[in-house]
PDB file of C-alpha atoms in Angstrom:
ATOM      1  CA  UNK A 157      14.689   9.742  12.865  1.00  0.00           C
ATOM      2  CA  UNK A 158      15.137  13.797  13.082  1.00  0.00           C
ATOM      3  CA  UNK A 159      15.737  14.752  16.829  1.00  0.00           C
ATOM      4  CA  UNK A 160      12.801  17.281  16.921  1.00  0.00           C
ATOM      5  CA  UNK A 161      10.098  15.022  15.787  1.00  0.00           C
ATOM      6  CA  UNK A 162      11.006  12.017  18.010  1.00  0.00           C
ATOM      7  CA  UNK A 163       9.339  12.994  21.094  1.00  0.00           C
ATOM      8  CA  UNK A 164       6.148  14.303  19.593  1.00  0.00           C
ATOM      9  CA  UNK A 165       5.759  11.018  17.731  1.00  0.00           C
ATOM     10  CA  UNK A 166       6.355   8.893  20.855  1.00  0.00           C
ATOM     11  CA  UNK A 167       3.611  11.274  22.419  1.00  0.00           C
ATOM     12  CA  UNK A 168       1.234  10.199  19.511  1.00  0.00           C
ATOM     13  CA  UNK A 169       2.042   6.699  19.738  1.00  0.00           C
ATOM     14  CA  UNK A 170       0.935   6.828  23.479  1.00  0.00           C
ATOM     15  CA  UNK A 171      -2.172   8.338  22.551  1.00  0.00           C
ATOM     16  CA  UNK A 172      -3.260   5.774  20.007  1.00  0.00           C
ATOM     17  CA  UNK A 173      -2.479   3.178  22.337  1.00  0.00           C
ATOM     18  CA  UNK A 174      -4.652   5.158  24.777  1.00  0.00           C
ATOM     19  CA  UNK A 175      -7.451   5.143  22.316  1.00  0.00           C
ATOM     20  CA  UNK A 176      -7.118   1.476  21.370  1.00  0.00           C
ATOM     21  CA  UNK A 177      -7.249   0.706  24.992  1.00  0.00           C
ATOM     22  CA  UNK A 178     -10.639   2.902  25.179  1.00  0.00           C
ATOM     23  CA  UNK A 179     -12.289   0.804  22.409  1.00  0.00           C
ATOM     24  CA  UNK A 180     -11.228  -2.338  23.943  1.00  0.00           C
ATOM     25  CA  UNK A 181     -13.038  -1.419  27.210  1.00  0.00           C
ATOM     26  CA  UNK A 182     -16.113  -0.092  25.512  1.00  0.00           C
ATOM     27  CA  UNK A 183     -16.197  -3.583  23.927  1.00  0.00           C
ATOM     28  CA  UNK A 184     -15.984  -5.673  27.159  1.00  0.00           C
ATOM     29  CA  UNK A 185     -18.708  -3.444  28.431  1.00  0.00           C
ATOM     30  CA  UNK A 186     -21.016  -3.725  25.183  1.00  0.00           C
ATOM     31  CA  UNK A 187     -22.697  -6.946  26.755  1.00  0.00           C
ATOM     32  CA  UNK A 188     -22.635  -9.019  29.696  1.00  0.00           C
ATOM     33  CA  UNK A 189     -22.245 -11.846  27.558  1.00  0.00           C
ATOM     34  CA  UNK A 190     -19.391 -13.201  25.152  1.00  0.00           C
ATOM     35  CA  UNK A 191     -18.409 -10.434  22.934  1.00  0.00           C
ATOM     36  CA  UNK A 192     -19.273 -10.762  19.225  1.00  0.00           C
ATOM     37  CA  UNK A 193     -19.465  -8.299  16.168  1.00  0.00           C
ATOM     38  CA  UNK A 194     -23.518  -8.502  16.598  1.00  0.00           C
ATOM     39  CA  UNK A 195     -23.496  -7.177  20.024  1.00  0.00           C
ATOM     40  CA  UNK A 196     -20.984  -4.367  19.295  1.00  0.00           C
ATOM     41  CA  UNK A 197     -22.688  -0.890  20.162  1.00  0.00           C
ATOM     42  CA  UNK A 198     -20.051   1.156  18.088  1.00  0.00           C
ATOM     43  CA  UNK A 199     -20.346   2.514  14.489  1.00  0.00           C
ATOM     44  CA  UNK A 200     -18.651  -0.886  13.480  1.00  0.00           C
ATOM     45  CA  UNK A 201     -16.489  -3.704  14.947  1.00  0.00           C
ATOM     46  CA  UNK A 202     -12.693  -2.356  15.793  1.00  0.00           C
ATOM     47  CA  UNK A 203     -14.094   1.472  15.620  1.00  0.00           C
ATOM     48  CA  UNK A 204     -12.009   4.081  17.510  1.00  0.00           C
ATOM     49  CA  UNK A 205     -13.964   7.323  18.191  1.00  0.00           C
ATOM     50  CA  UNK A 206     -11.574  10.312  18.288  1.00  0.00           C
ATOM     51  CA  UNK A 207     -12.153  14.131  18.583  1.00  0.00           C
ATOM     52  CA  UNK A 208     -10.977  16.574  15.949  1.00  0.00           C
ATOM     53  CA  UNK A 209      -7.810  17.321  17.945  1.00  0.00           C
ATOM     54  CA  UNK A 210      -6.891  13.546  18.116  1.00  0.00           C
ATOM     55  CA  UNK A 211      -7.414  13.175  14.530  1.00  0.00           C
ATOM     56  CA  UNK A 212      -5.414  16.069  13.623  1.00  0.00           C
ATOM     57  CA  UNK A 213      -2.530  14.472  15.668  1.00  0.00           C
ATOM     58  CA  UNK A 214      -2.896  11.446  14.289  1.00  0.00           C
ATOM     59  CA  UNK A 215      -2.624  12.792  10.526  1.00  0.00           C
ATOM     60  CA  UNK A 216       0.583  14.517  11.540  1.00  0.00           C
ATOM     61  CA  UNK A 217       2.260  11.815  13.197  1.00  0.00           C
ATOM     62  CA  UNK A 218       1.048   9.211  10.704  1.00  0.00           C
ATOM     63  CA  UNK A 219       2.081  11.447   7.753  1.00  0.00           C
ATOM     64  CA  UNK A 220       5.506  12.072   9.196  1.00  0.00           C
ATOM     65  CA  UNK A 221       6.061   8.288   9.831  1.00  0.00           C
ATOM     66  CA  UNK A 222       4.901   7.497   6.085  1.00  0.00           C
ATOM     67  CA  UNK A 223       7.059  10.248   4.550  1.00  0.00           C
ATOM     68  CA  UNK A 224      10.215   8.429   6.270  1.00  0.00           C
ATOM     69  CA  UNK A 225       9.015   4.859   5.337  1.00  0.00           C
ATOM     70  CA  UNK A 226       6.398   4.788   2.400  1.00  0.00           C
ATOM     71  CA  UNK A 227       6.411   0.994   3.176  1.00  0.00           C
ATOM     72  CA  UNK A 228       4.853   1.681   6.812  1.00  0.00           C
ATOM     73  CA  UNK A 229       1.397   0.715   5.478  1.00  0.00           C
ATOM     74  CA  UNK A 230      -0.102   0.906   9.194  1.00  0.00           C
ATOM     75  CA  UNK A 231       1.003   4.763   9.076  1.00  0.00           C
ATOM     76  CA  UNK A 232      -0.407   5.202   5.534  1.00  0.00           C
ATOM     77  CA  UNK A 233      -3.623   3.557   6.540  1.00  0.00           C
ATOM     78  CA  UNK A 234      -3.841   6.115   9.582  1.00  0.00           C
ATOM     79  CA  UNK A 235      -3.232   9.033   7.526  1.00  0.00           C
ATOM     80  CA  UNK A 236      -5.677   8.159   4.822  1.00  0.00           C
ATOM     81  CA  UNK A 237      -8.530   7.541   7.361  1.00  0.00           C
ATOM     82  CA  UNK A 238      -8.007  10.833   9.296  1.00  0.00           C
ATOM     83  CA  UNK A 239      -7.731  13.286   6.349  1.00  0.00           C
ATOM     84  CA  UNK A 240     -10.223  11.500   3.885  1.00  0.00           C
ATOM     85  CA  UNK A 241     -13.666  12.371   4.904  1.00  0.00           C
ATOM     86  CA  UNK A 242     -14.709  14.691   1.993  1.00  0.00           C
ATOM     87  CA  UNK A 243     -13.139  12.467  -0.607  1.00  0.00           C
ATOM     88  CA  UNK A 244     -14.772   9.412   0.882  1.00  0.00           C
ATOM     89  CA  UNK A 245     -18.267  11.033   0.621  1.00  0.00           C
ATOM     90  CA  UNK A 246     -17.707  11.718  -2.825  1.00  0.00           C
ATOM     91  CA  UNK A 247     -16.529   8.482  -3.558  1.00  0.00           C
ATOM     92  CA  UNK A 248     -19.746   6.849  -1.728  1.00  0.00           C
ATOM     93  CA  UNK A 249     -21.977   9.064  -3.764  1.00  0.00           C
ATOM     94  CA  UNK A 250     -20.503   7.790  -7.009  1.00  0.00           C
ATOM     95  CA  UNK A 251     -20.780   4.268  -5.864  1.00  0.00           C
ATOM     96  CA  UNK A 252     -24.424   4.904  -5.005  1.00  0.00           C
ATOM     97  CA  UNK A 253     -25.343   6.273  -8.535  1.00  0.00           C
ATOM     98  CA  UNK A 254     -23.894   3.441 -10.363  1.00  0.00           C
ATOM     99  CA  UNK A 255     -25.939   0.028 -10.202  1.00  0.00           C
ATOM    100  CA  UNK A 256     -22.862  -1.992  -9.786  1.00  0.00           C
ATOM    101  CA  UNK A 257     -21.323   0.305  -7.196  1.00  0.00           C
ATOM    102  CA  UNK A 258     -24.977   0.186  -5.289  1.00  0.00           C
ATOM    103  CA  UNK A 259     -24.741  -3.540  -5.236  1.00  0.00           C
ATOM    104  CA  UNK A 260     -21.104  -3.341  -3.593  1.00  0.00           C
ATOM    105  CA  UNK A 261     -22.464  -1.084  -1.005  1.00  0.00           C
ATOM    106  CA  UNK A 262     -25.616  -3.338  -0.189  1.00  0.00           C
ATOM    107  CA  UNK A 263     -23.521  -6.676  -0.251  1.00  0.00           C
ATOM    108  CA  UNK A 264     -20.357  -5.369   1.258  1.00  0.00           C
ATOM    109  CA  UNK A 265     -18.124  -8.067  -0.288  1.00  0.00           C
ATOM    110  CA  UNK A 266     -14.595  -8.341   1.117  1.00  0.00           C
ATOM    111  CA  UNK A 267     -11.312  -9.299  -1.010  1.00  0.00           C
ATOM    112  CA  UNK A 268      -9.300 -11.604   1.345  1.00  0.00           C
ATOM    113  CA  UNK A 269      -7.775 -14.949   1.034  1.00  0.00           C
ATOM    114  CA  UNK A 270     -10.662 -16.426   2.859  1.00  0.00           C
ATOM    115  CA  UNK A 271     -13.070 -15.329   0.106  1.00  0.00           C
ATOM    116  CA  UNK A 272     -10.725 -15.860  -2.875  1.00  0.00           C
ATOM    117  CA  UNK A 273     -10.925 -19.475  -4.784  1.00  0.00           C
ATOM    118  CA  UNK A 274      -7.197 -19.615  -5.503  1.00  0.00           C
ATOM    119  CA  UNK A 275      -7.378 -22.975  -7.309  1.00  0.00           C
ATOM    120  CA  UNK A 276     -10.160 -21.734  -9.785  1.00  0.00           C
ATOM    121  CA  UNK A 277      -8.340 -18.504 -10.520  1.00  0.00           C
ATOM    122  CA  UNK A 278      -5.033 -20.339 -11.030  1.00  0.00           C
ATOM    123  CA  UNK A 279      -7.022 -22.451 -13.877  1.00  0.00           C
ATOM    124  CA  UNK A 280      -8.323 -19.690 -15.591  1.00  0.00           C
ATOM    125  CA  UNK A 281      -6.739 -18.749 -19.116  1.00  0.00           C
ATOM    126  CA  UNK A 282      -3.839 -16.575 -19.173  1.00  0.00           C
ATOM    127  CA  UNK A 283      -5.077 -12.806 -19.910  1.00  0.00           C
ATOM    128  CA  UNK A 284      -8.436 -13.418 -17.827  1.00  0.00           C
ATOM    129  CA  UNK A 285      -8.549 -10.773 -15.034  1.00  0.00           C
ATOM    130  CA  UNK A 286      -8.432 -13.404 -12.318  1.00  0.00           C
ATOM    131  CA  UNK A 287      -5.413 -15.124 -13.559  1.00  0.00           C
ATOM    132  CA  UNK A 288      -3.459 -11.912 -13.888  1.00  0.00           C
ATOM    133  CA  UNK A 289      -4.375 -10.852 -10.342  1.00  0.00           C
ATOM    134  CA  UNK A 290      -3.002 -14.101  -9.115  1.00  0.00           C
ATOM    135  CA  UNK A 291      -0.263 -13.712 -10.947  1.00  0.00           C
ATOM    136  CA  UNK A 292       0.439 -10.377  -9.647  1.00  0.00           C
ATOM    137  CA  UNK A 293       0.221 -11.652  -6.096  1.00  0.00           C
ATOM    138  CA  UNK A 294       2.595 -14.455  -6.914  1.00  0.00           C
ATOM    139  CA  UNK A 295       5.109 -12.327  -8.675  1.00  0.00           C
ATOM    140  CA  UNK A 296       5.224  -9.661  -6.308  1.00  0.00           C
ATOM    141  CA  UNK A 297       5.180 -11.790  -3.183  1.00  0.00           C
ATOM    142  CA  UNK A 298       1.859  -9.699  -1.606  1.00  0.00           C
ATOM    143  CA  UNK A 299      -1.289 -10.903  -0.290  1.00  0.00           C
ATOM    144  CA  UNK A 300      -4.772  -9.191   0.268  1.00  0.00           C
ATOM    145  CA  UNK A 301      -4.897  -9.841   3.758  1.00  0.00           C
ATOM    146  CA  UNK A 302      -2.101  -7.228   4.324  1.00  0.00           C
ATOM    147  CA  UNK A 303      -4.830  -4.498   4.200  1.00  0.00           C
ATOM    148  CA  UNK A 304      -5.598  -3.040   7.802  1.00  0.00           C
ATOM    149  CA  UNK A 305      -9.046  -3.039   8.760  1.00  0.00           C
ATOM    150  CA  UNK A 306     -10.384   0.730   9.262  1.00  0.00           C
ATOM    151  CA  UNK A 307     -10.508   2.120  12.542  1.00  0.00           C
ATOM    152  CA  UNK A 308     -10.782   5.842  12.624  1.00  0.00           C
ATOM    153  CA  UNK A 309     -13.368   6.774  10.075  1.00  0.00           C
ATOM    154  CA  UNK A 310     -16.462   8.030  12.242  1.00  0.00           C
ATOM    155  CA  UNK A 311     -19.204   6.814   9.865  1.00  0.00           C
ATOM    156  CA  UNK A 312     -20.138   3.053   9.096  1.00  0.00           C
ATOM    157  CA  UNK A 313     -20.786   3.263   5.492  1.00  0.00           C
ATOM    158  CA  UNK A 314     -17.593   5.707   4.811  1.00  0.00           C
ATOM    159  CA  UNK A 315     -15.590   3.037   6.531  1.00  0.00           C
ATOM    160  CA  UNK A 316     -16.542   0.275   4.133  1.00  0.00           C
ATOM    161  CA  UNK A 317     -15.746   2.681   1.203  1.00  0.00           C
ATOM    162  CA  UNK A 318     -12.264   3.180   2.780  1.00  0.00           C
ATOM    163  CA  UNK A 319     -11.891  -0.700   3.391  1.00  0.00           C
ATOM    164  CA  UNK A 320     -13.116  -1.269  -0.308  1.00  0.00           C
ATOM    165  CA  UNK A 321     -10.530   1.026  -1.536  1.00  0.00           C
ATOM    166  CA  UNK A 322      -7.610  -0.553   0.181  1.00  0.00           C
ATOM    167  CA  UNK A 323      -8.456  -3.976  -0.713  1.00  0.00           C
ATOM    168  CA  UNK A 324      -8.825  -3.102  -4.686  1.00  0.00           C
ATOM    169  CA  UNK A 325      -5.619  -1.500  -4.419  1.00  0.00           C
ATOM    170  CA  UNK A 326      -3.711  -4.534  -5.659  1.00  0.00           C
ATOM    171  CA  UNK A 327      -6.511  -4.990  -8.197  1.00  0.00           C
ATOM    172  CA  UNK A 328      -5.582  -1.695  -9.501  1.00  0.00           C
ATOM    173  CA  UNK A 329      -1.886  -2.633  -9.794  1.00  0.00           C
ATOM    174  CA  UNK A 330      -3.142  -5.445 -12.174  1.00  0.00           C
ATOM    175  CA  UNK A 331      -5.379  -3.230 -14.444  1.00  0.00           C
ATOM    176  CA  UNK A 332      -2.610  -0.786 -14.564  1.00  0.00           C
ATOM    177  CA  UNK A 333       0.010  -3.442 -15.096  1.00  0.00           C
ATOM    178  CA  UNK A 334       2.220  -1.948 -12.532  1.00  0.00           C
ATOM    179  CA  UNK A 335       4.232  -3.889  -9.705  1.00  0.00           C
ATOM    180  CA  UNK A 336       5.050  -3.151  -6.393  1.00  0.00           C
ATOM    181  CA  UNK A 337       8.343  -1.384  -6.863  1.00  0.00           C
ATOM    182  CA  UNK A 338       8.714   2.251  -5.947  1.00  0.00           C
ATOM    183  CA  UNK A 339       7.884   3.423  -9.594  1.00  0.00           C
ATOM    184  CA  UNK A 340       5.103   1.379  -9.977  1.00  0.00           C
ATOM    185  CA  UNK A 341       3.613   2.400  -6.586  1.00  0.00           C
ATOM    186  CA  UNK A 342       4.020   5.880  -7.494  1.00  0.00           C
ATOM    187  CA  UNK A 343       2.273   5.468 -10.990  1.00  0.00           C
ATOM    188  CA  UNK A 344      -0.511   3.695  -9.069  1.00  0.00           C
ATOM    189  CA  UNK A 345      -0.763   6.607  -6.539  1.00  0.00           C
ATOM    190  CA  UNK A 346      -0.936   9.239  -9.602  1.00  0.00           C
ATOM    191  CA  UNK A 347      -3.909   7.318 -10.952  1.00  0.00           C
ATOM    192  CA  UNK A 348      -5.337   7.018  -7.405  1.00  0.00           C
ATOM    193  CA  UNK A 349      -4.987  10.885  -6.663  1.00  0.00           C
ATOM    194  CA  UNK A 350      -6.847  11.603  -9.892  1.00  0.00           C
ATOM    195  CA  UNK A 351      -9.684   9.025  -9.403  1.00  0.00           C
ATOM    196  CA  UNK A 352     -10.455   9.137  -5.698  1.00  0.00           C
ATOM    197  CA  UNK A 353      -9.361  12.663  -4.595  1.00  0.00           C
ATOM    198  CA  UNK A 354      -8.078  11.291  -1.448  1.00  0.00           C
ATOM    199  CA  UNK A 355      -5.307  13.632   0.256  1.00  0.00           C
ATOM    200  CA  UNK A 356      -3.056  10.526   0.920  1.00  0.00           C
ATOM    201  CA  UNK A 357      -3.080   9.662  -2.708  1.00  0.00           C
ATOM    202  CA  UNK A 358      -2.090  13.150  -3.593  1.00  0.00           C
ATOM    203  CA  UNK A 359       0.529  13.204  -0.894  1.00  0.00           C
ATOM    204  CA  UNK A 360       2.108  10.007  -1.988  1.00  0.00           C
ATOM    205  CA  UNK A 361       1.983  11.237  -5.729  1.00  0.00           C
ATOM    206  CA  UNK A 362       3.676  14.261  -4.729  1.00  0.00           C
ATOM    207  CA  UNK A 363       6.301  13.241  -2.493  1.00  0.00           C
ATOM    208  CA  UNK A 364       6.699   9.642  -3.687  1.00  0.00           C
ATOM    209  CA  UNK A 365       8.907  10.853  -6.896  1.00  0.00           C
ATOM    210  CA  UNK A 366      11.480  12.246  -4.460  1.00  0.00           C
ATOM    211  CA  UNK A 367      12.499   8.518  -3.656  1.00  0.00           C
ATOM    212  CA  UNK A 368      13.207   7.818  -7.433  1.00  0.00           C
ATOM    213  CA  UNK A 369      16.461   7.817  -9.188  1.00  0.00           C
ATOM    214  CA  UNK A 370      17.037  10.014 -12.267  1.00  0.00           C
ATOM    215  CA  UNK A 371      16.283   7.344 -15.107  1.00  0.00           C
ATOM    216  CA  UNK A 372      12.869   6.292 -13.061  1.00  0.00           C
ATOM    217  CA  UNK A 373      11.864  10.068 -12.781  1.00  0.00           C
ATOM    218  CA  UNK A 374      12.226  10.676 -16.548  1.00  0.00           C
ATOM    219  CA  UNK A 375       9.995   7.557 -17.017  1.00  0.00           C
ATOM    220  CA  UNK A 376       7.523   8.797 -14.559  1.00  0.00           C
ATOM    221  CA  UNK A 377       7.386  12.353 -15.845  1.00  0.00           C
ATOM    222  CA  UNK A 378       7.506  11.561 -19.658  1.00  0.00           C
ATOM    223  CA  UNK A 379       5.060   8.653 -19.736  1.00  0.00           C
ATOM    224  CA  UNK A 380       3.955   6.821 -16.581  1.00  0.00           C
ATOM    225  CA  UNK A 381       2.788  10.030 -14.865  1.00  0.00           C
ATOM    226  CA  UNK A 382       0.847  11.752 -17.967  1.00  0.00           C
ATOM    227  CA  UNK A 383      -0.815   8.195 -18.528  1.00  0.00           C
ATOM    228  CA  UNK A 384      -1.981   7.755 -14.938  1.00  0.00           C
ATOM    229  CA  UNK A 385      -3.377  11.034 -14.330  1.00  0.00           C
ATOM    230  CA  UNK A 386      -5.315  10.953 -17.712  1.00  0.00           C
ATOM    231  CA  UNK A 387      -6.572   7.525 -17.205  1.00  0.00           C
ATOM    232  CA  UNK A 388      -7.532   8.305 -13.550  1.00  0.00           C
ATOM    233  CA  UNK A 389      -9.635  11.328 -14.753  1.00  0.00           C
ATOM    234  CA  UNK A 390     -11.369   9.530 -17.090  1.00  0.00           C
ATOM    235  CA  UNK A 391     -11.986   6.243 -15.969  1.00  0.00           C
ATOM    236  CA  UNK A 392     -15.074   4.702 -14.599  1.00  0.00           C
ATOM    237  CA  UNK A 393     -15.104   4.794 -10.482  1.00  0.00           C
ATOM    238  CA  UNK A 394     -13.019   1.818  -9.943  1.00  0.00           C
ATOM    239  CA  UNK A 395     -14.796   1.101  -6.517  1.00  0.00           C
ATOM    240  CA  UNK A 396     -17.903   0.681  -8.448  1.00  0.00           C
ATOM    241  CA  UNK A 397     -16.890  -2.620  -9.944  1.00  0.00           C
ATOM    242  CA  UNK A 398     -17.724  -5.817  -8.353  1.00  0.00           C
ATOM    243  CA  UNK A 399     -14.218  -7.557  -9.243  1.00  0.00           C
ATOM    244  CA  UNK A 400     -15.323 -10.741  -7.587  1.00  0.00           C
ATOM    245  CA  UNK A 401     -17.738 -11.537 -10.241  1.00  0.00           C
ATOM    246  CA  UNK A 402     -15.063 -10.391 -13.157  1.00  0.00           C
ATOM    247  CA  UNK A 403     -12.552 -12.905 -12.525  1.00  0.00           C
ATOM    248  CA  UNK A 404     -13.227 -14.756 -15.688  1.00  0.00           C
ATOM    249  CA  UNK A 405     -13.306 -11.260 -17.754  1.00  0.00           C
ATOM    250  CA  UNK A 406     -10.469 -10.661 -20.391  1.00  0.00           C
ATOM    251  CA  UNK A 407      -8.227  -8.141 -18.617  1.00  0.00           C
ATOM    252  CA  UNK A 408      -8.205  -6.217 -21.791  1.00  0.00           C
ATOM    253  CA  UNK A 409     -12.056  -6.051 -22.187  1.00  0.00           C
ATOM    254  CA  UNK A 410     -12.198  -4.766 -18.681  1.00  0.00           C
ATOM    255  CA  UNK A 411      -9.870  -2.024 -19.368  1.00  0.00           C
ATOM    256  CA  UNK A 412     -11.696  -0.915 -22.084  1.00  0.00           C
ATOM    257  CA  UNK A 413     -15.147  -1.068 -20.398  1.00  0.00           C
ATOM    258  CA  UNK A 414     -13.552   0.892 -17.335  1.00  0.00           C
ATOM    259  CA  UNK A 415     -11.672   3.380 -19.952  1.00  0.00           C
ATOM    260  CA  UNK A 416      -8.281   2.438 -19.057  1.00  0.00           C
ATOM    261  CA  UNK A 417      -5.677   2.388 -21.627  1.00  0.00           C
ATOM    262  CA  UNK A 418      -2.641  -0.125 -21.275  1.00  0.00           C
ATOM    263  CA  UNK A 419       0.657   1.162 -19.570  1.00  0.00           C
ATOM    264  CA  UNK A 420       2.957   2.691 -22.137  1.00  0.00           C
ATOM    265  CA  UNK A 421       5.963   1.142 -20.313  1.00  0.00           C
ATOM    266  CA  UNK A 422       6.096  -2.533 -19.019  1.00  0.00           C
ATOM    267  CA  UNK A 423       7.904  -2.490 -15.602  1.00  0.00           C
ATOM    268  CA  UNK A 424       9.415  -5.731 -13.967  1.00  0.00           C
ATOM    269  CA  UNK A 425       8.269  -7.244 -10.752  1.00  0.00           C
ATOM    270  CA  UNK A 426      11.718  -7.551  -9.763  1.00  0.00           C
ATOM    271  CA  UNK A 427      13.711  -5.505  -7.037  1.00  0.00           C
ATOM    272  CA  UNK A 428      10.515  -4.823  -5.347  1.00  0.00           C
ATOM    273  CA  UNK A 429      11.858  -2.038  -3.054  1.00  0.00           C
ATOM    274  CA  UNK A 430      14.159  -0.704  -5.464  1.00  0.00           C
ATOM    275  CA  UNK A 431      14.155   3.142  -5.912  1.00  0.00           C
TER     276      UNK A 431
END
């Protein structure tokens, strides 16, 4: 780690620990009886309130850590929560104005292993959205349970919008046909930056290419990048799709419904962390 940033980051880590301790104390005092989600007196279970200064410090510290290691999903998560307020409002409003998106905001579905019927998904025909999503999870050795819960968003509904964004990220990989290697992740970030306006996505889209070699840079700038930006701008709001009710739908039909073109380049799921 760069010497000049080591001490500030250590202090930021200490501040985050203090914040987490504070919310645990609040939870313990929220009721004289056993703690449950229903008696929580904060905005939502796990919420850690922060001051503007604390949010700024968390944003800077998590941003530096995420730059050093884009696979630090915990730091990427904190960066998204502390910088995405305006973008989350816009996404929430787009969901409210879409009948399917409004239903999602009302019912609050979660995409976790506990909510997925993997056996049923495995029995779906090749080419169906559910079967291809399951294949993506298996080929790339990922799980929807790896997505961290939101902590630093100071609005309960916006916190759910951020949570939904995180949980549909792997579904976007499936829709876009992108694996989880660095080139695939950067292409998805370009799409997400154009689609969501989240600063975290824009930062990943700008800095992600720095970790690619020459041949992958050429592929990004000549084909994958323009395709991702164009489709991100024109596609229907990807948070407004009730994916849990679309598993049996043909993947190509779903892409057409969302106005997403198939990828111009087919990438392999091998060498996940290769750059």
